[in-house]
CSV table of C-alpha atoms in Angstrom, one decimal:
chain,number,residue,atom,x,y,z
G,597,GLY,CA,-33.3,-21.5,-29.4
G,598,ILE,CA,-33.6,-18.9,-26.7
G,599,ARG,CA,-30.6,-16.8,-25.5
G,600,ALA,CA,-29.4,-17.7,-22.0
G,601,THR,CA,-29.4,-14.0,-21.1
G,602,LEU,CA,-33.1,-13.7,-22.0
G,603,ILE,CA,-33.8,-16.7,-19.8
G,604,MET,CA,-31.9,-15.3,-16.9
G,605,THR,CA,-33.6,-11.9,-17.2
G,606,THR,CA,-37.0,-13.6,-17.4
G,607,LEU,CA,-36.3,-15.7,-14.3
G,608,LEU,CA,-35.3,-12.6,-12.3
G,609,VAL,CA,-38.3,-10.6,-13.5
G,610,MET,CA,-40.6,-13.5,-12.7
G,611,LEU,CA,-39.9,-13.2,-9.0
G,612,PHE,CA,-41.6,-9.9,-8.8
G,613,TYR,CA,-44.8,-11.2,-10.4
G,614,ARG,CA,-45.4,-13.6,-7.6
G,615,ASN,CA,-46.1,-16.5,-9.9
G,616,ARG,CA,-46.1,-20.1,-8.5
G,617,ASN,CA,-44.2,-21.5,-11.5
G,618,ILE,CA,-42.8,-20.6,-14.9
G,619,HIS,CA,-45.8,-21.9,-16.8
G,620,SER,CA,-48.2,-19.6,-14.9
G,621,TYR,CA,-45.9,-16.7,-15.6
G,622,PHE,CA,-46.0,-17.2,-19.3
G,623,SER,CA,-49.8,-18.0,-19.5
G,624,ARG,CA,-50.9,-15.0,-17.3
G,625,GLN,CA,-48.2,-12.3,-17.4
G,626,TYR,CA,-45.4,-12.6,-20.0
G,627,GLY,CA,-47.6,-14.2,-22.6
G,628,LYS,CA,-50.2,-11.4,-22.5
G,629,LEU,CA,-47.6,-8.6,-22.5
G,630,THR,CA,-45.6,-10.0,-25.5
G,631,ASP,CA,-48.6,-11.5,-27.3
G,632,ARG,CA,-46.8,-14.8,-27.9
G,633,ASP,CA,-46.8,-18.1,-26.2
G,634,GLY,CA,-43.7,-19.2,-24.2
G,635,SER,CA,-42.4,-22.6,-23.5
G,636,LYS,CA,-41.3,-23.5,-20.0
G,637,ASN,CA,-38.9,-26.3,-21.1
G,638,PRO,CA,-35.8,-24.1,-21.8
G,639,TYR,CA,-36.1,-22.4,-18.5
G,640,TYR,CA,-36.4,-25.7,-16.5
G,641,ASP,CA,-33.5,-27.1,-18.6
G,642,LEU,CA,-31.3,-24.1,-17.7
G,643,LEU,CA,-32.2,-24.3,-14.0
G,644,GLY,CA,-31.5,-28.1,-13.9
G,645,ASN,CA,-28.2,-27.9,-15.9
G,646,GLU,CA,-25.5,-29.4,-13.8
G,647,ASN,CA,-22.7,-27.7,-15.7
G,648,ILE,CA,-23.9,-24.2,-14.8
G,649,CYS,CA,-22.1,-22.8,-11.7
G,650,TRP,CA,-24.7,-20.7,-10.0
G,651,ARG,CA,-22.2,-20.0,-7.3
G,652,SER,CA,-20.0,-18.1,-9.7
G,653,ILE,CA,-23.0,-16.3,-11.2
G,654,LEU,CA,-24.0,-15.1,-7.7
G,655,TYR,CA,-20.4,-14.0,-7.0
G,656,LEU,CA,-20.3,-12.0,-10.2
G,657,PHE,CA,-23.7,-10.5,-9.5
G,658,ALA,CA,-22.6,-9.4,-6.0
G,659,LYS,CA,-19.4,-7.9,-7.3
G,660,ARG,CA,-21.3,-5.9,-9.9
G,661,TYR,CA,-23.9,-4.8,-7.5
G,662,LEU,CA,-21.2,-3.6,-5.0
G,663,SER,CA,-19.4,-1.8,-7.8
G,664,LEU,CA,-22.5,0.1,-8.8
G,665,SER,CA,-23.6,0.9,-5.3
G,666,GLY,CA,-20.1,2.2,-4.5
G,667,ARG,CA,-20.6,4.9,-7.1
G,668,ILE,CA,-23.7,6.1,-5.4
G,669,SER,CA,-22.6,5.9,-1.7
G,670,ASP,CA,-19.2,6.1,-0.1
G,671,TYR,CA,-18.9,3.5,2.7
G,672,SER,CA,-15.1,3.9,3.1
G,673,GLY,CA,-14.1,3.8,6.8
G,674,LYS,CA,-17.1,1.8,7.9
G,675,VAL,CA,-17.0,-1.8,9.1
G,676,ARG,CA,-17.2,-4.5,6.4
G,677,ALA,CA,-18.2,-8.0,7.5
G,678,LEU,CA,-18.9,-11.5,6.2
G,679,ILE,CA,-22.0,-13.0,7.9
G,680,PHE,CA,-23.1,-16.6,8.1
G,681,ASP,CA,-26.4,-18.0,9.1
G,682,ASP,CA,-28.9,-20.7,8.0
G,683,SER,CA,-32.7,-20.9,7.6
G,684,SER,CA,-35.2,-23.6,7.0
G,685,THR,CA,-37.0,-24.0,3.7
G,686,GLU,CA,-40.0,-26.2,3.8
G,687,LYS,CA,-41.0,-28.7,1.1
G,688,ARG,CA,-44.1,-30.8,0.6
G,689,GLY,CA,-42.9,-33.8,-1.4
G,690,LYS,CA,-40.8,-36.7,0.1
G,691,LYS,CA,-39.6,-37.6,-3.4
G,692,ILE,CA,-37.7,-34.3,-3.8
G,693,GLU,CA,-34.0,-35.0,-4.2
G,694,GLY,CA,-32.1,-35.0,-0.9
G,695,VAL,CA,-35.0,-33.7,1.2
G,696,SER,CA,-35.1,-34.7,4.9
G,697,LYS,CA,-36.7,-33.8,8.2
G,698,ILE,CA,-35.1,-30.8,9.7
G,699,HIS,CA,-35.6,-28.9,12.9
G,700,ASP,CA,-37.0,-25.4,12.5
G,701,HIS,CA,-35.6,-23.3,15.4
G,702,VAL,CA,-38.2,-20.6,14.8
G,703,THR,CA,-41.3,-22.8,15.3
G,704,GLY,CA,-39.6,-25.5,17.4
G,705,ARG,CA,-41.0,-28.3,15.2
G,706,PHE,CA,-39.6,-30.7,12.6
G,707,ILE,CA,-40.5,-30.1,9.0
G,708,LEU,CA,-39.7,-31.6,5.7
G,709,GLY,CA,-37.2,-29.6,3.7
G,710,TYR,CA,-33.6,-28.2,3.5
G,711,LYS,CA,-31.4,-26.0,5.6
G,712,ILE,CA,-30.0,-23.2,3.5
G,713,LEU,CA,-26.7,-21.9,4.7
G,714,VAL,CA,-26.0,-18.3,3.4
G,715,CYS,CA,-22.8,-16.3,3.3
G,716,GLY,CA,-23.6,-12.6,3.1
G,717,TYR,CA,-21.4,-9.6,2.6
G,718,TRP,CA,-21.9,-6.2,4.4
G,719,ASP,CA,-20.1,-3.3,2.8
G,720,GLY,CA,-21.0,-0.8,5.4
G,721,GLY,CA,-24.5,0.0,4.2
G,722,ASN,CA,-25.7,-2.8,2.1
G,723,PHE,CA,-26.1,-6.6,2.6
G,724,ILE,CA,-26.0,-9.0,-0.3
G,725,PRO,CA,-25.6,-12.8,-0.4
G,726,VAL,CA,-22.5,-14.1,-2.1
G,727,ASP,CA,-22.6,-17.8,-1.5
G,728,PHE,CA,-25.0,-20.5,-0.3
G,729,SER,CA,-25.3,-24.3,0.2
G,730,LEU,CA,-28.2,-26.7,0.9
G,731,HIS,CA,-28.0,-29.2,3.7
G,732,ARG,CA,-30.1,-32.0,5.0
G,733,GLU,CA,-30.1,-33.3,8.6
G,734,ARG,CA,-29.2,-36.9,9.2
G,735,GLY,CA,-30.9,-37.0,12.6
G,736,GLY,CA,-29.1,-38.0,15.8
G,737,GLU,CA,-31.4,-40.3,17.7
G,738,LEU,CA,-30.9,-43.4,15.5
G,739,ASP,CA,-27.1,-42.7,15.3
G,740,LYS,CA,-27.0,-42.4,19.1
G,741,ALA,CA,-28.9,-45.6,19.5
G,742,ARG,CA,-26.7,-47.4,17.1
G,743,GLY,CA,-23.6,-46.1,18.9
G,744,LYS,CA,-24.9,-47.4,22.2
G,745,ARG,CA,-25.7,-50.7,20.6
G,746,ASN,CA,-22.2,-51.0,19.1
G,747,ARG,CA,-20.6,-50.2,22.4
G,748,ALA,CA,-22.8,-52.8,24.1
G,749,ARG,CA,-21.8,-55.3,21.4
G,750,ARG,CA,-18.1,-54.7,22.0
G,751,LYS,CA,-18.5,-55.1,25.7
G,752,ALA,CA,-20.5,-58.3,25.3
G,753,LYS,CA,-17.9,-59.7,23.0
G,754,GLN,CA,-15.1,-58.8,25.4
G,755,ALA,CA,-17.0,-60.4,28.3
G,756,GLU,CA,-17.7,-63.6,26.3
G,757,LEU,CA,-14.0,-63.8,25.2
G,758,ALA,CA,-12.8,-63.3,28.8
G,759,TYR,CA,-15.2,-66.0,30.1
G,760,ARG,CA,-14.1,-68.5,27.4
G,761,GLU,CA,-10.4,-67.9,28.1
G,762,HIS,CA,-10.9,-68.3,31.8
G,763,ARG,CA,-13.0,-71.4,31.3
G,764,GLU,CA,-10.2,-73.1,29.4
G,765,GLN,CA,-7.8,-72.2,32.2
G,766,HIS,CA,-10.2,-73.5,34.8
G,767,LEU,CA,-10.6,-76.8,33.0
G,768,GLU,CA,-6.8,-77.1,32.9
G,769,LYS,CA,-6.6,-76.5,36.7
G,770,ARG,CA,-9.4,-79.1,37.2
G,771,ALA,CA,-7.5,-81.6,35.2
G,772,ILE,CA,-4.4,-81.0,37.3
G,773,LEU,CA,-6.5,-81.4,40.5
G,774,ASN,CA,-7.9,-84.8,39.2
G,775,SER,CA,-4.4,-86.1,38.4
G,776,LEU,CA,-3.2,-85.1,41.9
G,777,ARG,CA,-6.2,-86.9,43.4
G,778,ASP,CA,-5.3,-90.1,41.5
G,779,GLU,CA,-1.7,-89.9,42.7
G,780,LEU,CA,-2.9,-89.3,46.2
G,781,ASP,CA,-5.0,-92.5,46.1
G,782,SER,CA,-2.1,-94.6,44.9
G,783,CYS,CA,0.5,-93.2,47.3
G,784,SER,CA,0.0,-91.0,50.4
G,785,LYS,CA,3.0,-88.6,50.2
G,786,LYS,CA,3.0,-85.4,52.2
G,787,THR,CA,4.2,-83.4,49.2
G,788,THR,CA,1.4,-84.7,47.1
G,789,GLU,CA,-1.1,-83.9,49.8
G,790,LEU,CA,0.2,-80.3,50.2
G,791,GLU,CA,0.1,-79.8,46.4
G,792,PHE,CA,-3.4,-81.3,46.2
G,793,GLU,CA,-4.6,-78.8,48.9
G,794,LYS,CA,-3.0,-75.8,47.1
G,795,GLN,CA,-4.4,-76.9,43.7
G,796,GLY,CA,-7.9,-77.3,45.4
G,797,LYS,CA,-7.7,-73.7,46.6
G,798,ARG,CA,-6.7,-72.6,43.1
G,799,VAL,CA,-9.6,-74.4,41.6
G,800,ALA,CA,-12.1,-73.0,44.1
G,801,HIS,CA,-10.8,-69.4,43.5
G,802,SER,CA,-10.9,-70.0,39.7
G,803,LYS,CA,-14.5,-71.3,40.0
G,804,LYS,CA,-15.6,-68.1,41.8
G,805,LYS,CA,-13.9,-66.0,39.2
G,806,GLN,CA,-15.6,-68.1,36.5
G,807,SER,CA,-19.0,-67.4,38.1
G,808,ARG,CA,-18.3,-63.7,38.2
G,809,LEU,CA,-17.3,-63.7,34.5
G,810,GLN,CA,-20.3,-65.7,33.6
G,811,GLY,CA,-22.6,-63.2,35.4
G,812,LYS,CA,-20.9,-60.3,33.7
G,813,MET,CA,-21.3,-62.0,30.3
G,814,LYS,CA,-25.0,-62.6,30.8
G,815,HIS,CA,-25.4,-59.0,32.1
G,816,THR,CA,-23.7,-57.5,29.0
G,817,GLN,CA,-25.8,-59.8,26.7
G,818,ALA,CA,-28.9,-58.5,28.4
G,819,ILE,CA,-27.8,-54.9,27.8
G,820,LEU,CA,-27.1,-55.8,24.2
G,821,GLU,CA,-30.6,-57.2,23.7
G,822,GLU,CA,-32.0,-54.0,25.2
G,823,LYS,CA,-30.0,-51.8,22.9
G,824,GLU,CA,-30.9,-53.9,19.9
G,825,MET,CA,-34.6,-53.4,20.8
G,826,LEU,CA,-33.9,-49.6,21.1
G,827,VAL,CA,-32.4,-49.5,17.7
G,828,SER,CA,-35.3,-51.3,16.1
G,829,LYS,CA,-37.7,-48.9,17.7
G,830,LYS,CA,-35.7,-45.8,16.5
G,831,GLU,CA,-35.6,-47.2,13.0
G,832,LYS,CA,-39.4,-47.1,13.0
G,833,LYS,CA,-40.0,-43.9,14.9
G,834,ALA,CA,-36.8,-41.8,14.1
G,835,PRO,CA,-35.2,-43.2,10.9
G,836,LEU,CA,-32.2,-41.5,9.2
G,837,TYR,CA,-33.1,-38.2,7.6
G,838,GLY,CA,-36.6,-38.6,9.1
G,839,LEU,CA,-37.6,-40.9,6.2
G,840,THR,CA,-38.0,-44.7,5.9
G,841,PRO,CA,-35.5,-46.6,3.7
G,842,ALA,CA,-38.3,-47.1,1.1
G,843,GLN,CA,-39.0,-43.3,1.0
G,844,GLN,CA,-35.3,-42.6,0.6
G,845,ARG,CA,-35.2,-45.0,-2.4
G,846,GLN,CA,-38.1,-43.2,-4.0
G,847,GLN,CA,-36.4,-39.8,-4.0
G,848,PHE,CA,-35.4,-38.2,-7.3
G,849,ARG,CA,-31.9,-39.3,-8.3
G,850,LYS,CA,-29.7,-38.2,-11.2
G,851,ASN,CA,-26.2,-39.3,-12.3
G,852,ARG,CA,-24.0,-36.3,-12.6
G,853,ASP,CA,-20.4,-35.8,-13.7
G,854,LYS,CA,-18.2,-35.7,-10.6
G,855,ASP,CA,-16.4,-32.6,-11.9
G,856,SER,CA,-19.6,-30.7,-12.5
G,857,PRO,CA,-20.9,-27.9,-10.2
G,858,GLY,CA,-24.1,-29.8,-9.9
G,859,TYR,CA,-22.4,-32.9,-8.4
G,860,MET,CA,-20.6,-30.6,-5.9
G,861,ARG,CA,-23.8,-28.9,-4.9
G,862,ARG,CA,-25.4,-32.3,-4.2
G,863,SER,CA,-22.4,-33.6,-2.2
G,864,GLU,CA,-22.6,-30.5,0.0
G,865,ALA,CA,-25.9,-31.6,1.4
G,866,ASP,CA,-24.2,-34.2,3.6
G,867,MET,CA,-21.3,-31.9,4.5
G,868,SER,CA,-21.1,-30.4,7.9
G,869,LYS,CA,-22.1,-26.8,8.2
G,870,ALA,CA,-18.8,-25.9,9.9
G,871,GLN,CA,-16.9,-27.3,6.9
G,872,SER,CA,-19.2,-25.4,4.5
G,873,VAL,CA,-18.5,-22.2,6.4
G,874,ILE,CA,-14.7,-22.8,6.1
G,875,ASN,CA,-15.1,-23.4,2.3
G,876,MET,CA,-17.3,-20.3,1.8
G,877,LEU,CA,-14.9,-18.2,3.8
G,878,THR,CA,-11.9,-19.4,1.7
G,879,ARG,CA,-13.8,-18.8,-1.6
G,880,ALA,CA,-14.8,-15.3,-0.5
G,881,VAL,CA,-11.2,-14.3,0.2
G,882,LYS,CA,-10.0,-15.8,-3.1
G,883,ARG,CA,-12.8,-13.9,-5.0
G,884,GLY,CA,-11.4,-10.6,-3.6
G,885,PHE,CA,-14.0,-9.6,-1.0
G,886,VAL,CA,-12.4,-7.4,1.6
G,887,PHE,CA,-13.9,-7.4,5.1
G,888,ASP,CA,-12.8,-6.7,8.7
G,889,TYR,CA,-14.9,-9.2,10.6
G,890,VAL,CA,-16.6,-12.6,10.3
G,891,LEU,CA,-19.9,-12.7,12.2
G,892,PHE,CA,-22.1,-15.7,13.2
G,893,ASP,CA,-24.1,-17.0,16.1
G,894,SER,CA,-23.3,-19.9,18.5
G,895,TRP,CA,-24.5,-22.6,16.0
G,896,PHE,CA,-21.4,-22.3,13.8
G,897,PHE,CA,-18.5,-21.4,16.1
G,898,SER,CA,-15.7,-24.0,16.3
G,899,LYS,CA,-12.0,-24.1,16.8
G,900,GLU,CA,-11.5,-25.2,13.2
G,901,ILE,CA,-13.3,-22.0,12.0
G,902,LEU,CA,-11.2,-19.9,14.3
G,903,ALA,CA,-8.0,-21.5,13.1
G,904,ARG,CA,-9.0,-20.9,9.4
G,905,ILE,CA,-9.8,-17.2,10.1
G,906,GLU,CA,-6.4,-16.7,11.8
G,907,SER,CA,-4.7,-18.4,8.9
G,908,PHE,CA,-5.4,-15.3,6.7
G,909,ARG,CA,-2.7,-13.4,8.5
G,910,THR,CA,-2.1,-10.8,5.8
G,911,LYS,CA,-5.8,-10.0,5.6
G,912,SER,CA,-6.2,-8.9,9.3
G,913,ILE,CA,-9.6,-10.7,9.5
G,914,LYS,CA,-11.2,-10.8,13.0
G,915,LEU,CA,-14.0,-12.9,14.4
G,916,ILE,CA,-17.0,-12.0,16.6
G,917,ALA,CA,-19.3,-14.9,17.5
G,918,MET,CA,-21.8,-15.8,20.1
G,919,ILE,CA,-20.9,-19.0,22.0
G,920,LYS,CA,-22.9,-21.5,24.0
G,921,MET,CA,-22.7,-21.5,27.8
G,922,GLY,CA,-21.8,-25.2,27.6
G,923,LYS,CA,-19.0,-27.5,28.6
G,924,THR,CA,-16.3,-26.2,26.3
G,925,LEU,CA,-13.2,-25.4,28.3
G,926,TYR,CA,-11.2,-22.2,28.1
G,927,ARG,CA,-7.8,-21.5,29.8
G,928,ASP,CA,-8.0,-18.5,32.0
G,929,CYS,CA,-4.9,-16.2,31.3
G,930,LEU,CA,-4.8,-15.0,34.9
G,931,SER,CA,-5.2,-18.2,36.9
G,932,ASP,CA,-3.9,-20.5,34.2
G,933,ARG,CA,-6.8,-22.9,34.9
G,934,GLU,CA,-9.2,-24.5,32.5
G,935,MET,CA,-12.9,-23.6,33.1
G,936,ASP,CA,-16.1,-23.6,31.1
G,937,ALA,CA,-18.0,-20.3,30.3
G,938,ALA,CA,-20.3,-20.5,33.3
G,939,ALA,CA,-17.4,-21.0,35.7
G,940,LEU,CA,-15.5,-18.1,34.2
G,941,ARG,CA,-18.5,-15.8,34.5
G,942,LYS,CA,-18.9,-16.8,38.2
G,943,GLN,CA,-15.2,-16.4,38.8
G,944,TYR,CA,-15.2,-12.8,37.5
G,945,ARG,CA,-18.7,-11.7,38.5
G,946,LYS,CA,-17.2,-9.0,40.8
G,947,LYS,CA,-15.5,-7.3,37.8
G,948,ALA,CA,-18.8,-6.7,36.1
G,949,LYS,CA,-19.2,-3.2,34.5
G,950,ARG,CA,-22.3,-1.2,33.6
G,951,ASN,CA,-22.9,0.2,30.1
G,952,ARG,CA,-25.6,2.9,29.7
G,953,LYS,CA,-25.6,3.0,25.9
G,954,PHE,CA,-26.9,-0.6,25.6
G,955,ASN,CA,-28.4,-0.8,29.1
G,956,ALA,CA,-26.2,-3.8,29.7
G,957,THR,CA,-23.9,-5.4,32.3
G,958,TYR,CA,-20.8,-7.0,30.9
G,959,ILE,CA,-17.6,-8.9,32.0
G,960,MET,CA,-14.5,-9.1,29.8
G,961,VAL,CA,-12.3,-12.2,30.5
G,962,PRO,CA,-9.0,-12.8,28.7
G,963,VAL,CA,-8.6,-16.6,27.9
G,964,ARG,CA,-6.9,-19.0,25.5
G,965,TYR,CA,-8.9,-21.3,23.4
G,966,ASP,CA,-7.2,-24.0,21.4
G,967,ASN,CA,-4.0,-22.4,22.3
G,968,ARG,CA,-5.1,-19.1,20.7
G,969,ARG,CA,-5.5,-15.8,22.6
G,970,VAL,CA,-9.1,-14.6,22.6
G,971,ASN,CA,-11.4,-12.5,24.8
G,972,LEU,CA,-14.7,-13.6,26.2
G,973,PHE,CA,-17.5,-11.0,26.8
G,974,PHE,CA,-20.3,-12.0,29.1
G,975,VAL,CA,-23.3,-9.7,28.5
G,976,LYS,CA,-26.6,-9.3,30.2
G,977,LEU,CA,-29.0,-6.9,28.5
G,978,GLY,CA,-31.4,-5.2,31.0
G,979,SER,CA,-32.2,-6.8,34.3
G,980,ARG,CA,-34.4,-9.8,33.3
G,981,SER,CA,-32.5,-11.3,30.4
G,982,LYS,CA,-30.1,-14.2,30.7
G,983,TRP,CA,-26.3,-14.0,30.4
G,984,LYS,CA,-24.9,-14.4,26.9
G,985,ALA,CA,-21.3,-15.0,25.9
G,986,PHE,CA,-19.4,-13.6,22.9
G,987,ILE,CA,-15.9,-14.5,21.7
G,988,THR,CA,-13.5,-12.4,19.6
G,989,ASN,CA,-9.8,-12.6,18.6
G,990,ASP,CA,-9.7,-8.8,18.3
G,991,LEU,CA,-7.9,-8.1,21.5
G,992,GLU,CA,-8.2,-4.3,21.2
G,993,LEU,CA,-12.0,-4.4,20.7
G,994,GLY,CA,-14.1,-2.7,23.4
G,995,PHE,CA,-17.6,-3.5,24.5
G,996,ASN,CA,-19.4,-0.7,22.6
G,997,ARG,CA,-17.5,-1.6,19.4
G,998,LEU,CA,-18.3,-5.3,19.9
G,999,MET,CA,-22.0,-4.7,20.2
G,1000,GLU,CA,-22.2,-2.3,17.4
G,1001,THR,CA,-20.4,-4.7,15.1
G,1002,TYR,CA,-22.3,-7.8,16.1
G,1003,HIS,CA,-25.6,-6.0,15.5
G,1004,ILE,CA,-24.6,-6.0,11.8
G,1005,ARG,CA,-25.4,-9.7,11.9
G,1006,TRP,CA,-29.1,-8.9,12.1
G,1007,SER,CA,-29.0,-7.9,8.4
G,1008,ILE,CA,-28.9,-11.5,7.3
G,1009,GLU,CA,-32.1,-12.2,9.4
G,1010,VAL,CA,-33.8,-9.3,7.5
G,1011,PHE,CA,-32.6,-10.8,4.2
G,1012,PHE,CA,-34.1,-14.2,5.0
G,1013,LYS,CA,-37.4,-12.6,5.9
G,1014,ASP,CA,-37.6,-10.4,2.8
G,1015,ALA,CA,-36.3,-13.2,0.5
G,1016,LYS,CA,-39.0,-15.6,1.7
G,1017,GLN,CA,-41.8,-13.0,1.7
G,1018,HIS,CA,-41.0,-11.1,-1.6
G,1019,LEU,CA,-38.6,-13.3,-3.6
G,1020,GLN,CA,-40.2,-16.7,-3.0
G,1021,LEU,CA,-37.0,-18.2,-1.4
G,1022,GLY,CA,-37.5,-21.9,-1.0
G,1023,LYS,CA,-41.0,-22.0,-2.4
G,1024,SER,CA,-40.2,-24.2,-5.4
G,1025,GLN,CA,-41.3,-27.8,-5.1
G,1026,LEU,CA,-39.3,-29.2,-8.0
G,1027,HIS,CA,-37.7,-32.7,-7.6
G,1028,ASN,CA,-34.3,-31.7,-8.8
G,1029,MET,CA,-32.1,-30.4,-6.0
G,1030,LEU,CA,-30.4,-27.9,-8.3
G,1031,MET,CA,-33.7,-26.1,-8.8
G,1032,PRO,CA,-35.4,-25.7,-5.4
G,1033,LEU,CA,-34.6,-22.0,-4.8
């Protein structure tokens, strides 16, 4: 057999030879240098082994690297941060396990592949990844169409039920009217005549209501038919995961032990990125990583993540994130009114300040979000750029410190570029989901 340490060393060295696969590495490089033939099977077996926890190996590698780099350079007193971001990894085969159509925000098009979510650590001078997860995108168009169809189905069912119930009541009123007519024919009493007139008015009113309910029922049924046609169109043009049911059935599948790291890695593909961020943050704290800030852009910020960060009260961890200028409501601490980000910026536009260091205009607004005290910073770089919004729970943080700290987040973008260009990140086209990186 081959030692696992030799296999791991070979896999790391192979990245710098720019080989497409393990077989080409042995046939062109390693085999020539060592003057012996190598077999690719042990290497693929190790990569696809579901019982190997690559997450723990990455954590240990990161801890060792930080320990060695700390002997060379002293970064004490500098900002340490945990950074989250994702990137697209393109694949060619539809039979690859868990692959789906994903939206590439760089090119603006949909590609076949995974979204890789990376958690990186910045120690003040170096960036190193400490955790990652692979995700696929379910696709929202078909789910939205099915949601509209289900709502239309419920409304149609309620309208039909209301029509049937009223129809039974209408028939009972008609029966009473007929019985009163028979009594009126046999005997002409004034009380019977008055009751007959009242019942006739009730039947006429009930008939009008029945017509309205019948029209509503037909209208809801027509809407339901329209939504059913929309769902059938979306199933053909925009199916779940961007793949037809037949293509999903043809994907690589493997039965794994539910307690194995491989099974956990596969189950993370359908987990929300916000939940993955929370899990990675919790693991990083338990592993002993010490950091001052958590940084990410607007795609990941949520009240659940903010609550999880503030739950580490003894760690004094703070958050800096970009937020979307959307419909999320914040409670203004001064006016005690709930407003969205755009309304808050407009409300405090007269309090804008100029910053020469970053050539920026900014507005700081104290608010409460999810009953938690935070500060919003509205920033406009230069004169032609659009306003952007940042949120932080560090209430003593000034604008200069905010921008300097948030600029650290760019290190993860550099990591993605270098890893894809030099370390072949995401270039593997193997069918097993445990071996695509």
